[in-house]
Short mmCIF file of N, CA, C and O in Angstrom, two decimals:
data_model
loop_
_atom_site.label_atom_id
_atom_site.label_comp_id
_atom_site.label_asym_id
_atom_site.label_seq_id
_atom_site.Cartn_x
_atom_site.Cartn_y
_atom_site.Cartn_z
N MET A 241 14.44 67.53 33.30
CA MET A 241 15.79 67.68 32.83
C MET A 241 15.89 67.39 31.31
O MET A 241 16.56 68.10 30.65
N ASN A 242 15.18 66.40 30.87
CA ASN A 242 15.14 66.14 29.45
C ASN A 242 14.55 67.30 28.68
O ASN A 242 14.98 67.59 27.56
N LYS A 243 13.56 67.97 29.30
CA LYS A 243 12.97 69.12 28.63
C LYS A 243 13.97 70.23 28.40
O LYS A 243 14.01 70.82 27.37
N ALA A 244 14.82 70.52 29.46
CA ALA A 244 15.84 71.52 29.28
C ALA A 244 16.82 71.11 28.22
O ALA A 244 17.28 71.97 27.46
N SER A 245 17.20 69.85 28.20
CA SER A 245 18.19 69.40 27.19
C SER A 245 17.54 69.58 25.77
O SER A 245 18.23 69.96 24.85
N SER A 246 16.30 69.23 25.71
CA SER A 246 15.69 69.34 24.40
C SER A 246 15.61 70.79 23.99
O SER A 246 15.83 71.16 22.84
N SER A 247 15.34 71.64 24.93
CA SER A 247 15.31 73.10 24.70
C SER A 247 16.63 73.59 24.20
O SER A 247 16.76 74.38 23.33
N ASP A 248 17.72 73.13 24.94
CA ASP A 248 19.07 73.47 24.57
C ASP A 248 19.39 73.07 23.17
O ASP A 248 19.91 73.82 22.42
N ALA A 249 18.98 71.85 22.81
CA ALA A 249 19.25 71.30 21.54
C ALA A 249 18.54 72.16 20.45
O ALA A 249 19.12 72.48 19.44
N ASN A 250 17.25 72.55 20.76
CA ASN A 250 16.56 73.40 19.77
C ASN A 250 17.26 74.72 19.66
O ASN A 250 17.32 75.32 18.58
N GLY A 251 17.74 75.32 20.73
CA GLY A 251 18.41 76.61 20.68
C GLY A 251 19.68 76.49 19.85
O GLY A 251 20.03 77.36 19.08
N GLN A 252 20.42 75.36 20.02
CA GLN A 252 21.64 75.15 19.24
C GLN A 252 21.31 74.98 17.79
O GLN A 252 22.02 75.47 16.92
N GLU A 253 20.23 74.30 17.48
CA GLU A 253 19.75 74.12 16.15
C GLU A 253 19.42 75.46 15.50
O GLU A 253 19.87 75.75 14.36
N LYS A 254 18.75 76.30 16.18
CA LYS A 254 18.39 77.60 15.67
C LYS A 254 19.71 78.46 15.45
O LYS A 254 19.78 79.21 14.46
N GLU A 255 20.61 78.33 16.37
CA GLU A 255 21.92 79.04 16.27
C GLU A 255 22.65 78.65 15.01
O GLU A 255 23.15 79.40 14.29
N ARG A 256 22.65 77.35 14.76
CA ARG A 256 23.28 76.82 13.52
C ARG A 256 22.65 77.35 12.29
O ARG A 256 23.25 77.76 11.37
N ASP A 257 21.28 77.36 12.31
CA ASP A 257 20.56 77.81 11.12
C ASP A 257 20.90 79.23 10.86
O ASP A 257 21.20 79.68 9.77
N SER A 258 20.94 80.10 11.90
CA SER A 258 21.17 81.53 11.71
C SER A 258 22.61 81.82 11.33
O SER A 258 22.90 82.79 10.65
N ARG A 259 23.49 80.93 11.76
CA ARG A 259 24.94 81.12 11.46
C ARG A 259 25.18 81.18 9.96
O ARG A 259 26.04 81.87 9.49
N PHE A 260 24.48 80.36 9.24
CA PHE A 260 24.71 80.24 7.73
C PHE A 260 23.53 80.65 6.90
O PHE A 260 23.63 80.71 5.72
N SER A 261 22.42 81.09 7.57
CA SER A 261 21.24 81.38 6.78
C SER A 261 21.31 82.60 5.88
O SER A 261 20.63 82.65 4.89
N SER A 262 22.24 83.51 6.20
CA SER A 262 22.34 84.75 5.43
C SER A 262 23.29 84.53 4.22
O SER A 262 23.39 85.43 3.41
N MET A 263 23.90 83.34 4.14
CA MET A 263 24.86 83.12 3.03
C MET A 263 24.13 82.62 1.75
O MET A 263 23.14 81.92 1.82
N GLN A 264 24.68 83.05 0.68
CA GLN A 264 24.15 82.58 -0.69
C GLN A 264 24.58 81.10 -0.82
O GLN A 264 25.56 80.74 -0.26
N GLN A 265 23.77 80.46 -1.67
CA GLN A 265 24.08 78.98 -1.92
C GLN A 265 25.50 78.86 -2.51
O GLN A 265 26.23 77.95 -2.12
N SER A 266 25.89 79.74 -3.38
CA SER A 266 27.24 79.60 -3.95
C SER A 266 28.34 79.80 -2.88
O SER A 266 29.35 79.11 -2.90
N GLU A 267 28.08 80.70 -1.95
CA GLU A 267 29.06 80.91 -0.85
C GLU A 267 29.09 79.60 0.06
O GLU A 267 30.17 79.23 0.49
N LEU A 268 27.90 79.09 0.34
CA LEU A 268 27.88 77.88 1.16
C LEU A 268 28.56 76.72 0.46
O LEU A 268 29.28 75.96 1.15
N GLU A 269 28.38 76.59 -0.84
CA GLU A 269 29.03 75.54 -1.52
C GLU A 269 30.51 75.70 -1.55
O GLU A 269 31.26 74.71 -1.31
N ALA A 270 30.97 76.90 -1.73
CA ALA A 270 32.48 77.11 -1.71
C ALA A 270 32.99 76.86 -0.29
O ALA A 270 34.08 76.23 -0.11
N LEU A 271 32.24 77.24 0.69
CA LEU A 271 32.62 76.96 2.09
C LEU A 271 32.67 75.53 2.38
O LEU A 271 33.59 74.98 3.03
N ALA A 272 31.67 74.76 1.89
CA ALA A 272 31.61 73.30 2.09
C ALA A 272 32.78 72.60 1.42
O ALA A 272 33.38 71.74 2.04
N VAL A 273 33.10 72.98 0.19
CA VAL A 273 34.24 72.40 -0.48
C VAL A 273 35.51 72.66 0.29
O VAL A 273 36.33 71.72 0.49
N SER A 274 35.69 73.88 0.75
CA SER A 274 36.91 74.22 1.44
C SER A 274 36.95 73.42 2.77
O SER A 274 37.97 72.89 3.17
N ALA A 275 35.84 73.25 3.47
CA ALA A 275 35.76 72.51 4.70
C ALA A 275 36.06 71.01 4.48
O ALA A 275 36.70 70.37 5.31
N ILE A 276 35.55 70.48 3.38
CA ILE A 276 35.77 69.08 3.06
C ILE A 276 37.26 68.86 2.79
O ILE A 276 37.85 67.90 3.28
N LEU A 277 37.91 69.75 2.03
CA LEU A 277 39.32 69.61 1.72
C LEU A 277 40.14 69.74 3.07
O LEU A 277 41.08 68.96 3.27
N GLU A 278 39.73 70.64 3.93
CA GLU A 278 40.41 70.79 5.23
C GLU A 278 40.25 69.56 6.00
O GLU A 278 41.21 69.07 6.73
N HIS A 279 39.10 68.97 6.02
CA HIS A 279 38.80 67.75 6.79
C HIS A 279 39.67 66.54 6.28
O HIS A 279 40.26 65.85 7.05
N ARG A 280 39.79 66.53 4.99
CA ARG A 280 40.71 65.48 4.40
C ARG A 280 42.14 65.64 4.88
O ARG A 280 42.82 64.70 5.24
N ARG A 281 42.58 66.93 4.92
CA ARG A 281 43.99 67.23 5.37
C ARG A 281 44.17 66.83 6.87
O ARG A 281 45.16 66.28 7.26
N LEU A 282 43.16 67.22 7.65
CA LEU A 282 43.21 66.92 9.10
C LEU A 282 43.30 65.39 9.33
O LEU A 282 44.05 64.88 10.17
N ILE A 283 42.45 64.64 8.61
CA ILE A 283 42.43 63.16 8.76
C ILE A 283 43.75 62.58 8.34
O ILE A 283 44.30 61.73 8.98
N ALA A 284 44.27 63.05 7.26
CA ALA A 284 45.63 62.58 6.68
C ALA A 284 46.68 62.84 7.71
O ALA A 284 47.59 61.99 7.97
N ALA A 285 46.69 64.03 8.33
CA ALA A 285 47.72 64.37 9.31
C ALA A 285 47.60 63.52 10.54
O ALA A 285 48.59 63.01 11.12
N ALA A 286 46.34 63.26 10.98
CA ALA A 286 46.16 62.42 12.15
C ALA A 286 46.59 60.99 11.84
O ALA A 286 47.19 60.34 12.74
N GLU A 287 46.29 60.49 10.65
CA GLU A 287 46.77 59.12 10.28
C GLU A 287 48.24 59.03 10.30
O GLU A 287 48.82 58.00 10.72
N ALA A 288 48.96 60.09 9.80
CA ALA A 288 50.43 60.05 9.78
C ALA A 288 51.01 59.96 11.26
O ALA A 288 51.86 59.19 11.51
N VAL A 289 50.37 60.70 12.15
CA VAL A 289 50.81 60.64 13.55
C VAL A 289 50.49 59.27 14.14
O VAL A 289 51.33 58.70 14.85
N TYR A 290 49.35 58.76 13.77
CA TYR A 290 48.96 57.43 14.31
C TYR A 290 49.94 56.34 13.80
O TYR A 290 50.35 55.49 14.58
N GLU A 291 50.26 56.41 12.54
CA GLU A 291 51.23 55.47 11.95
C GLU A 291 52.60 55.53 12.68
O GLU A 291 53.28 54.52 12.97
N GLU A 292 53.09 56.80 12.91
CA GLU A 292 54.34 57.00 13.62
C GLU A 292 54.25 56.43 15.02
O GLU A 292 55.17 55.76 15.56
N TRP A 293 53.17 56.67 15.68
CA TRP A 293 52.90 56.18 17.05
C TRP A 293 52.93 54.64 17.07
O TRP A 293 53.53 54.01 17.95
N THR A 294 52.26 54.04 16.08
CA THR A 294 52.24 52.57 15.95
C THR A 294 53.62 52.03 15.73
O THR A 294 54.03 51.03 16.41
N ARG A 295 54.42 52.64 14.84
CA ARG A 295 55.77 52.17 14.61
C ARG A 295 56.64 52.33 15.82
O ARG A 295 57.41 51.41 16.17
N ALA A 296 56.54 53.44 16.54
CA ALA A 296 57.29 53.73 17.70
C ALA A 296 56.93 52.75 18.81
O ALA A 296 57.79 52.27 19.60
N SER A 297 55.63 52.34 18.92
CA SER A 297 55.18 51.39 19.91
C SER A 297 55.80 50.05 19.78
O SER A 297 56.05 49.30 20.74
N ALA A 298 56.08 49.70 18.54
CA ALA A 298 56.73 48.41 18.24
C ALA A 298 58.19 48.38 18.36
O ALA A 298 58.84 47.35 18.32
N ASP A 299 58.76 49.54 18.60
CA ASP A 299 60.25 49.70 18.63
C ASP A 299 60.62 50.01 20.12
O ASP A 299 60.37 51.06 20.63
N PRO A 300 61.33 49.04 20.76
CA PRO A 300 61.74 49.25 22.15
C PRO A 300 62.67 50.36 22.41
O PRO A 300 62.87 50.74 23.55
N SER A 301 63.29 50.86 21.39
CA SER A 301 64.20 51.96 21.57
C SER A 301 63.55 53.33 21.85
O SER A 301 64.22 54.29 22.29
N PHE A 302 62.25 53.41 21.59
CA PHE A 302 61.53 54.62 21.88
C PHE A 302 61.16 54.65 23.38
O PHE A 302 60.62 53.70 23.89
N SER A 303 61.37 55.80 23.99
CA SER A 303 61.00 55.93 25.38
C SER A 303 59.46 56.08 25.62
O SER A 303 58.76 56.43 24.69
N ALA A 304 59.05 55.86 26.85
CA ALA A 304 57.64 55.98 27.18
C ALA A 304 57.23 57.46 27.01
O ALA A 304 56.06 57.72 26.59
N ALA A 305 58.12 58.37 27.20
CA ALA A 305 57.84 59.84 27.08
C ALA A 305 57.50 60.10 25.59
O ALA A 305 56.57 60.89 25.25
N VAL A 306 58.29 59.55 24.69
CA VAL A 306 58.11 59.75 23.26
C VAL A 306 56.75 59.15 22.86
O VAL A 306 55.95 59.78 22.11
N LEU A 307 56.46 57.95 23.30
CA LEU A 307 55.19 57.29 23.01
C LEU A 307 54.04 58.13 23.52
O LEU A 307 53.08 58.28 22.81
N LYS A 308 54.18 58.64 24.73
CA LYS A 308 53.09 59.43 25.28
C LYS A 308 52.89 60.74 24.47
O LYS A 308 51.74 61.13 24.27
N SER A 309 53.97 61.27 24.04
CA SER A 309 53.89 62.50 23.26
C SER A 309 53.17 62.22 21.92
O SER A 309 52.35 63.06 21.48
N LEU A 310 53.57 61.14 21.27
CA LEU A 310 52.85 60.76 20.04
C LEU A 310 51.37 60.50 20.29
O LEU A 310 50.49 60.86 19.46
N GLN A 311 51.08 59.83 21.35
CA GLN A 311 49.73 59.48 21.70
C GLN A 311 48.86 60.76 21.88
O GLN A 311 47.80 60.99 21.38
N ASP A 312 49.49 61.70 22.67
CA ASP A 312 48.83 62.97 22.96
C ASP A 312 48.58 63.80 21.67
O ASP A 312 47.55 64.39 21.48
N GLU A 313 49.58 63.80 20.81
CA GLU A 313 49.47 64.50 19.52
C GLU A 313 48.39 63.87 18.71
O GLU A 313 47.56 64.61 18.08
N TYR A 314 48.31 62.56 18.68
CA TYR A 314 47.23 61.89 17.87
C TYR A 314 45.84 62.28 18.46
O TYR A 314 44.94 62.60 17.71
N VAL A 315 45.68 62.22 19.76
CA VAL A 315 44.42 62.56 20.39
C VAL A 315 44.05 64.02 20.11
O VAL A 315 42.88 64.25 19.78
N ALA A 316 44.97 64.88 20.22
CA ALA A 316 44.76 66.32 19.90
C ALA A 316 44.29 66.52 18.49
O ALA A 316 43.31 67.29 18.24
N ARG A 317 44.93 65.79 17.54
CA ARG A 317 44.48 65.91 16.13
C ARG A 317 43.08 65.30 15.89
O ARG A 317 42.35 65.85 15.12
N GLN A 318 42.82 64.26 16.58
CA GLN A 318 41.51 63.66 16.52
C GLN A 318 40.41 64.66 16.98
O GLN A 318 39.35 64.81 16.40
N LYS A 319 40.69 65.32 18.09
CA LYS A 319 39.73 66.26 18.70
C LYS A 319 39.55 67.43 17.71
O LYS A 319 38.44 67.88 17.51
N LYS A 320 40.61 67.94 17.11
CA LYS A 320 40.56 69.05 16.18
C LYS A 320 39.72 68.59 14.96
O LYS A 320 38.85 69.34 14.47
N SER A 321 39.97 67.35 14.53
CA SER A 321 39.18 66.86 13.35
C SER A 321 37.73 66.75 13.70
O SER A 321 36.90 67.05 12.86
N GLU A 322 37.42 66.33 14.91
CA GLU A 322 35.98 66.20 15.32
C GLU A 322 35.29 67.58 15.37
O GLU A 322 34.18 67.71 14.84
N VAL A 323 35.97 68.55 15.85
CA VAL A 323 35.37 69.91 15.91
C VAL A 323 35.13 70.40 14.48
O VAL A 323 34.07 70.97 14.14
N GLN A 324 36.11 70.22 13.62
CA GLN A 324 36.05 70.62 12.25
C GLN A 324 34.93 69.82 11.51
O GLN A 324 34.14 70.39 10.69
N GLN A 325 34.72 68.60 11.82
CA GLN A 325 33.68 67.74 11.28
C GLN A 325 32.29 68.29 11.62
O GLN A 325 31.38 68.27 10.79
N GLU A 326 32.18 68.72 12.86
CA GLU A 326 30.87 69.27 13.33
C GLU A 326 30.53 70.53 12.52
O GLU A 326 29.42 70.72 12.12
N GLU A 327 31.52 71.40 12.33
CA GLU A 327 31.31 72.62 11.52
C GLU A 327 30.95 72.20 10.03
O GLU A 327 30.10 72.82 9.50
N LEU A 328 31.66 71.28 9.52
CA LEU A 328 31.39 70.86 8.17
C LEU A 328 30.00 70.31 8.07
O LEU A 328 29.28 70.59 7.14
N SER A 329 29.59 69.55 9.00
CA SER A 329 28.19 69.02 9.06
C SER A 329 27.16 70.15 9.04
O SER A 329 26.14 70.09 8.36
N GLU A 330 27.40 71.21 9.88
CA GLU A 330 26.56 72.34 9.84
C GLU A 330 26.38 73.01 8.53
O GLU A 330 25.41 73.42 8.05
N ILE A 331 27.59 73.14 7.89
CA ILE A 331 27.59 73.81 6.58
C ILE A 331 26.79 72.96 5.54
O ILE A 331 26.05 73.49 4.78
N ILE A 332 27.03 71.64 5.58
CA ILE A 332 26.34 70.80 4.62
C ILE A 332 24.84 70.73 4.92
O ILE A 332 24.03 70.78 3.97
N ASP A 333 24.54 70.77 6.22
CA ASP A 333 23.07 70.88 6.55
C ASP A 333 22.45 72.14 6.02
O ASP A 333 21.32 72.08 5.42
N ALA A 334 23.16 73.24 6.13
CA ALA A 334 22.56 74.51 5.58
C ALA A 334 22.58 74.51 4.10
O ALA A 334 21.60 75.01 3.50
N LEU A 335 23.51 73.93 3.46
CA LEU A 335 23.56 73.81 2.01
C LEU A 335 22.50 72.88 1.44
O LEU A 335 21.85 73.16 0.43
N GLY A 336 22.26 71.78 2.15
CA GLY A 336 21.28 70.82 1.75
C GLY A 336 21.76 69.66 0.90
O GLY A 336 21.03 68.77 0.55
N TYR A 337 23.02 69.72 0.55
CA TYR A 337 23.61 68.57 -0.17
C TYR A 337 25.12 68.57 0.02
O TYR A 337 25.68 69.62 0.43
N ILE A 338 25.75 67.46 -0.41
CA ILE A 338 27.21 67.41 -0.36
C ILE A 338 27.71 67.75 -1.71
O ILE A 338 27.43 67.05 -2.67
N PRO A 339 28.48 68.87 -1.85
CA PRO A 339 28.95 69.18 -3.24
C PRO A 339 30.06 68.29 -3.69
O PRO A 339 30.71 67.56 -2.86
N GLU A 340 30.16 68.21 -4.97
CA GLU A 340 31.32 67.40 -5.52
C GLU A 340 32.68 68.09 -5.20
O GLU A 340 32.72 69.32 -5.36
N VAL A 341 33.60 67.30 -4.78
CA VAL A 341 34.89 67.85 -4.43
C VAL A 341 35.96 67.10 -5.18
O VAL A 341 36.00 65.82 -5.05
N PRO A 342 36.75 67.77 -5.90
CA PRO A 342 37.83 67.06 -6.66
C PRO A 342 38.77 66.34 -5.70
O PRO A 342 39.00 66.83 -4.61
N LEU A 343 39.30 65.24 -6.20
CA LEU A 343 40.29 64.50 -5.36
C LEU A 343 41.55 65.30 -5.36
O LEU A 343 41.93 65.99 -6.29
N ASP A 344 42.20 65.29 -4.19
CA ASP A 344 43.50 65.94 -4.06
C ASP A 344 44.53 65.21 -4.92
O ASP A 344 44.38 64.02 -5.27
N LYS A 345 45.58 65.88 -5.40
CA LYS A 345 46.55 65.28 -6.28
C LYS A 345 47.18 64.07 -5.61
O LYS A 345 47.67 63.18 -6.25
N HIS A 346 47.22 64.05 -4.29
CA HIS A 346 47.90 62.99 -3.56
C HIS A 346 46.96 61.82 -3.30
O HIS A 346 47.37 60.81 -2.75
N GLU A 347 45.70 61.94 -3.67
CA GLU A 347 44.70 60.82 -3.41
C GLU A 347 44.59 59.92 -4.57
O GLU A 347 44.70 60.17 -5.72
#
């Protein structure tokens, strides 16, 4: 079973390599910068929902349904961020380095 898993991992690794292998370094760098900026936005949005959820949790006037909705939204945003992080990691692996990314005006 470990052998199959190892084989699957190698297949996934080759798939990742081929996904970005035809791109020029300048294209990969631009894609990496864009993905990093998107990741920052996703993290900030998830943090905003988390803060709202935390504030609502401390306020007894919020219903359990509202708290559950905020929790679900936070979890969904975390999952989206995780998927995007995996793609970003693949791009950076293909590029071979982490490019410099300017700070956002809000940072």
